[in-house]
Coordinates of N, CA and C in Angstrom, one line a residue:
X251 N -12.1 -19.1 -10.4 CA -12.5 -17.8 -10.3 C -13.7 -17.7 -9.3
X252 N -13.3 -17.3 -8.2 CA -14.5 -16.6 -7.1 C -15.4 -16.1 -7.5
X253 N -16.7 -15.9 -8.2 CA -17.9 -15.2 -8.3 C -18.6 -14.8 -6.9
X254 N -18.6 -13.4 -6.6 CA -19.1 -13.2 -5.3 C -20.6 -13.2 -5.6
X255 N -21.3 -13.4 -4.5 CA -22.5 -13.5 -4.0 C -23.4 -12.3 -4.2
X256 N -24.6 -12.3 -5.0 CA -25.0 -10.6 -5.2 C -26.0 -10.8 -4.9
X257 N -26.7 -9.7 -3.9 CA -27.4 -10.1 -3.0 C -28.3 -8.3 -2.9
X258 N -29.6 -8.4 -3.4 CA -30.2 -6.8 -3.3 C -31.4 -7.2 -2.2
X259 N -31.4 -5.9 -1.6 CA -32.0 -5.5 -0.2 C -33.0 -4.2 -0.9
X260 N -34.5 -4.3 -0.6 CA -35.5 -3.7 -0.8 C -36.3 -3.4 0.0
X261 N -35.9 -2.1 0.4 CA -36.6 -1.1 1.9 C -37.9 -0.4 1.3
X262 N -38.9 -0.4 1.7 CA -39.9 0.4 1.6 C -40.0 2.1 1.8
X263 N -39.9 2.7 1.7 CA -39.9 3.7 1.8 C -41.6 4.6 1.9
X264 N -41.4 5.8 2.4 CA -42.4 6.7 2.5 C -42.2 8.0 2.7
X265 N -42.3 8.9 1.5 CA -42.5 10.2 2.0 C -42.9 11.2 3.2
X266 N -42.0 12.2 3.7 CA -41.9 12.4 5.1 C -43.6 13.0 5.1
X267 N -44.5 13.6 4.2 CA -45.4 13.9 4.2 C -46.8 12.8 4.1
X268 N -45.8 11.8 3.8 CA -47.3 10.8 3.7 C -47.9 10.4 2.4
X269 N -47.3 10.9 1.3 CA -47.8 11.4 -0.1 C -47.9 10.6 -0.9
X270 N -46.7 9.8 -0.8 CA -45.8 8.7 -1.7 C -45.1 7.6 -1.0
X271 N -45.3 6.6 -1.5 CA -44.6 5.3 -1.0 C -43.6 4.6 -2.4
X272 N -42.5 3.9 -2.1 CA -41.6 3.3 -2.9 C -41.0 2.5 -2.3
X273 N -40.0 2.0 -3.5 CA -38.9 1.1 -2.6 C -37.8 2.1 -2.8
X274 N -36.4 1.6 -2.0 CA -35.1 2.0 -2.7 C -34.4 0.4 -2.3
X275 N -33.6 0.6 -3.9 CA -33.3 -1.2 -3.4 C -31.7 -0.7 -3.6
X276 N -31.7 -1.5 -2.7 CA -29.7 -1.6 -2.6 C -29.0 -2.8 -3.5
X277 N -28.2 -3.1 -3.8 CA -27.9 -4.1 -4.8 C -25.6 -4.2 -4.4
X278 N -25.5 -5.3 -3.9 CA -24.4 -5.2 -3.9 C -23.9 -7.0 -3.0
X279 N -22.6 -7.0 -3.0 CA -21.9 -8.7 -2.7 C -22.1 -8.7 -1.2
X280 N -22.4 -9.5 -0.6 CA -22.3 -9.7 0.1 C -22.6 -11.8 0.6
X281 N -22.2 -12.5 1.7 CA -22.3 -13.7 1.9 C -23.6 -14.4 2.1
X282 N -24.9 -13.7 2.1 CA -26.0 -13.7 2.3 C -26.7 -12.8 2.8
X283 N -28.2 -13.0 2.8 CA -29.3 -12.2 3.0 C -29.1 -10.9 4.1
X284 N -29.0 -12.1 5.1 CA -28.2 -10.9 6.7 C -27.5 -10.3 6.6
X285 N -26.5 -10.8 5.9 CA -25.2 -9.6 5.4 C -25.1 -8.9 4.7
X286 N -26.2 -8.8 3.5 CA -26.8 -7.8 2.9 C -27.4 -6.7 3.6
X287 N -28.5 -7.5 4.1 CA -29.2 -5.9 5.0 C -28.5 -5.1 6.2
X288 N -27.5 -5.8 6.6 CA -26.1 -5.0 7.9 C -25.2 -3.9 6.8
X289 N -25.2 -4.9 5.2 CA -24.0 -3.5 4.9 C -25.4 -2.8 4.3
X290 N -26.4 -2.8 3.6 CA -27.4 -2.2 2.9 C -27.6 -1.1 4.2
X291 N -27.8 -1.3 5.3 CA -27.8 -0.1 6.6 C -27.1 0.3 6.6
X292 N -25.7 -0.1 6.5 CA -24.8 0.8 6.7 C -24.3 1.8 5.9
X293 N -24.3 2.0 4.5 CA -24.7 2.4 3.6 C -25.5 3.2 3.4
X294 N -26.7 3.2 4.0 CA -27.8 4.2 4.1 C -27.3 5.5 5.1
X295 N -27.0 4.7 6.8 CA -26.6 5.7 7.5 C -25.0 6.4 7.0
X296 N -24.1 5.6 6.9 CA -23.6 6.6 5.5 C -23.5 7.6 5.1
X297 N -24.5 7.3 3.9 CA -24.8 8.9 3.5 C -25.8 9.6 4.0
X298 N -26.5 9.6 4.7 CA -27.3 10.2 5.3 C -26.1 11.0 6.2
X299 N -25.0 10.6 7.1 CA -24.1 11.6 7.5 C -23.2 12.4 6.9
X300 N -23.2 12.0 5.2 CA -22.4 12.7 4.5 C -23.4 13.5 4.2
X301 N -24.6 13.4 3.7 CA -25.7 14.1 3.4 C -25.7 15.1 4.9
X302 N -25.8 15.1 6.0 CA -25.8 16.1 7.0 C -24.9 16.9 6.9
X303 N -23.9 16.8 6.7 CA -22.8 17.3 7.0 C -22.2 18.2 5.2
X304 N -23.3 18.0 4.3 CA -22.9 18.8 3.6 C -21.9 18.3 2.4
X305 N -21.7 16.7 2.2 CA -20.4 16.5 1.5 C -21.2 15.9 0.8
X306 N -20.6 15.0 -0.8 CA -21.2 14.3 -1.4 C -21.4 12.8 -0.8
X307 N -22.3 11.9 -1.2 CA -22.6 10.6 -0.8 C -21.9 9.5 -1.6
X308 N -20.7 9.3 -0.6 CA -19.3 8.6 -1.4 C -20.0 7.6 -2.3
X309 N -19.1 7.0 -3.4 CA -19.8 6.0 -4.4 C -18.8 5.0 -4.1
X310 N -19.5 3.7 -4.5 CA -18.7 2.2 -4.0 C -17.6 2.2 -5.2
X311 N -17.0 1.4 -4.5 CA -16.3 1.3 -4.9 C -15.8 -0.6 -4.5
X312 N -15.1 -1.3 -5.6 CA -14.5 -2.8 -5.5 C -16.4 -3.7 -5.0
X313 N -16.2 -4.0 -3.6 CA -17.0 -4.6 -3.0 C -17.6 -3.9 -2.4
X314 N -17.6 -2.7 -2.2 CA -18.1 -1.9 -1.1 C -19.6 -1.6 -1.4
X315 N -20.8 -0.9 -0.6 CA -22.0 -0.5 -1.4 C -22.2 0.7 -0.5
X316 N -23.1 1.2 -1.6 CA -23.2 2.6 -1.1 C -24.4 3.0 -1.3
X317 N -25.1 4.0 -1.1 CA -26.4 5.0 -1.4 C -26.2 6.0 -1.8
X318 N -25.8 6.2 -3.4 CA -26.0 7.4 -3.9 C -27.4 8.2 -4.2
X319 N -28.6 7.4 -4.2 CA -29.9 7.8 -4.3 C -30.6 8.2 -3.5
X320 N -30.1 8.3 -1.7 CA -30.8 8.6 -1.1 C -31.8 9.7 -1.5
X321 N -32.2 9.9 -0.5 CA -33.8 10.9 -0.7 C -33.9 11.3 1.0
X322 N -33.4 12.5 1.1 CA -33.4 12.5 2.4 C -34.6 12.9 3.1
X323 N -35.7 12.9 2.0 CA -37.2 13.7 2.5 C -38.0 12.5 2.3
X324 N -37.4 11.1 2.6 CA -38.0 9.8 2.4 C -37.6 9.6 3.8
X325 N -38.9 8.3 4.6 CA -38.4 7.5 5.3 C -38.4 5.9 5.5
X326 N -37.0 5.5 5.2 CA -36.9 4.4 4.6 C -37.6 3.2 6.0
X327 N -38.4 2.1 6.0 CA -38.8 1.5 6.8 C -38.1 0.0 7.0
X328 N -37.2 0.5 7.3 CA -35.9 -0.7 7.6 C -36.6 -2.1 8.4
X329 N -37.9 -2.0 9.2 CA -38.5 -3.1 10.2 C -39.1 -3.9 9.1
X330 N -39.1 -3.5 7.5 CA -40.0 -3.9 6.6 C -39.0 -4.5 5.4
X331 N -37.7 -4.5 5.7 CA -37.0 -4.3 4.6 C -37.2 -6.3 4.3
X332 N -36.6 -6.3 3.1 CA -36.1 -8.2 3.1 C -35.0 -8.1 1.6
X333 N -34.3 -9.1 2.0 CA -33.3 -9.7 1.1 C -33.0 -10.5 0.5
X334 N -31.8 -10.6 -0.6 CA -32.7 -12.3 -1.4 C -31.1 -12.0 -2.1
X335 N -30.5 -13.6 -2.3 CA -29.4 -13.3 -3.1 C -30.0 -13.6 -4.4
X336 N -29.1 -12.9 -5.0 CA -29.6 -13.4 -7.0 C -28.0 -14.2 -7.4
X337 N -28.6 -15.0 -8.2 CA -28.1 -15.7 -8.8 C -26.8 -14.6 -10.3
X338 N -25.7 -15.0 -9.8 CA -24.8 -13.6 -11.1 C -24.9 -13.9 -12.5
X339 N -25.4 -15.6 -12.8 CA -25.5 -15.5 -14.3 C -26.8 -15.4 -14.7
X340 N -27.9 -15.3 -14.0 CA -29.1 -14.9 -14.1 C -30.0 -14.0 -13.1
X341 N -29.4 -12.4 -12.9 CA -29.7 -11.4 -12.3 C -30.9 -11.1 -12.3
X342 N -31.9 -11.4 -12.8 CA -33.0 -10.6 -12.7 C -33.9 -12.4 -12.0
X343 N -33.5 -13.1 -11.7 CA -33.7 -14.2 -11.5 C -33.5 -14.6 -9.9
X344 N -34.5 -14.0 -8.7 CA -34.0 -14.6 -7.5 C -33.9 -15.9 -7.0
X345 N -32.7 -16.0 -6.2 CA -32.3 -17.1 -5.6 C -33.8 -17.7 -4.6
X346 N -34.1 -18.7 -3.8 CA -35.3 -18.9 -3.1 C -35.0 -18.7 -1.2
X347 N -33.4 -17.9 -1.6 CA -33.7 -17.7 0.1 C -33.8 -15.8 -0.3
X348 N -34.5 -16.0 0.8 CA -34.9 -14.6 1.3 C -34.7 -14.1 2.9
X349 N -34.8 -13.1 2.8 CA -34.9 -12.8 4.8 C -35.3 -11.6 4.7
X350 N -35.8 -11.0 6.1 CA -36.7 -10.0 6.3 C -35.8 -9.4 7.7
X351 N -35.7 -8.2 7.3 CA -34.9 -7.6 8.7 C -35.9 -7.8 9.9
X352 N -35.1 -8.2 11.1 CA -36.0 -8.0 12.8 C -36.0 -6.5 12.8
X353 N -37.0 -6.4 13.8 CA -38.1 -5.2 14.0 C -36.8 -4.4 15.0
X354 N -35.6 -5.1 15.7 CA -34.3 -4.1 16.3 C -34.0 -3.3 14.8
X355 N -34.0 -3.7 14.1 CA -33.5 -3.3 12.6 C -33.9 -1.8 12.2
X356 N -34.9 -1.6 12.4 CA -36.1 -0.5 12.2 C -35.4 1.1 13.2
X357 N -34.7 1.6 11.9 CA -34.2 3.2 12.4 C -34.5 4.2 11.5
X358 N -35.0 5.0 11.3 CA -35.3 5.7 11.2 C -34.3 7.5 10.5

């Protein structure tokens, strides 16, 4: 049995006013760290155009990942984000690699 790779990406965030800071963490399979934070973006920008456009912010589905939580009055600081796979029979338990998105990464 294939156990896929689960792998959560944790973006900083900040209120468009300045008010409030958080995370939003993404949580989904992916082959590692880097490949986390490419679909964790992609995902974001996502719904942020379903969110423009007025529709609901599709939900994942199999392997897929998605951002049902956005906050579109947040801005997520993608130059800041990092990733880390977890281990699937001990989830709250990170693995010891990590990565940090490059500063191209950083959209806004």
């Amino acid at each position: 049995m294939d156990v896929p790779t689960l792998c959560t990406v944790e973006v900083p965030m900040t209120s468009r006013d300045r008010s409030a800071r958080g995370f939003h963490v993404f949580t989904g399979p992916a082959a590692g760290p880097r490949q986390a934070l490419a679909a964790a973006h992609a995902a974001w920008r996502s719904a942020r155009e379903h969110l423009a456009a007025g529709r609901e912010v599709p939900r994942a589905g199999g392997r897929e990942w998605c951002a049902r939580a956005v906050r579109p009055d947040w801005c997520l600081e993608w130059d800041r984000a990092g990733a880390r796979i977890r281990d699937p029979f001990f989830p709250l338990r990170p693995d010891s690699v990590a990565v940090s998105a490059p500063a191209s990464a950083a959209s806004r």
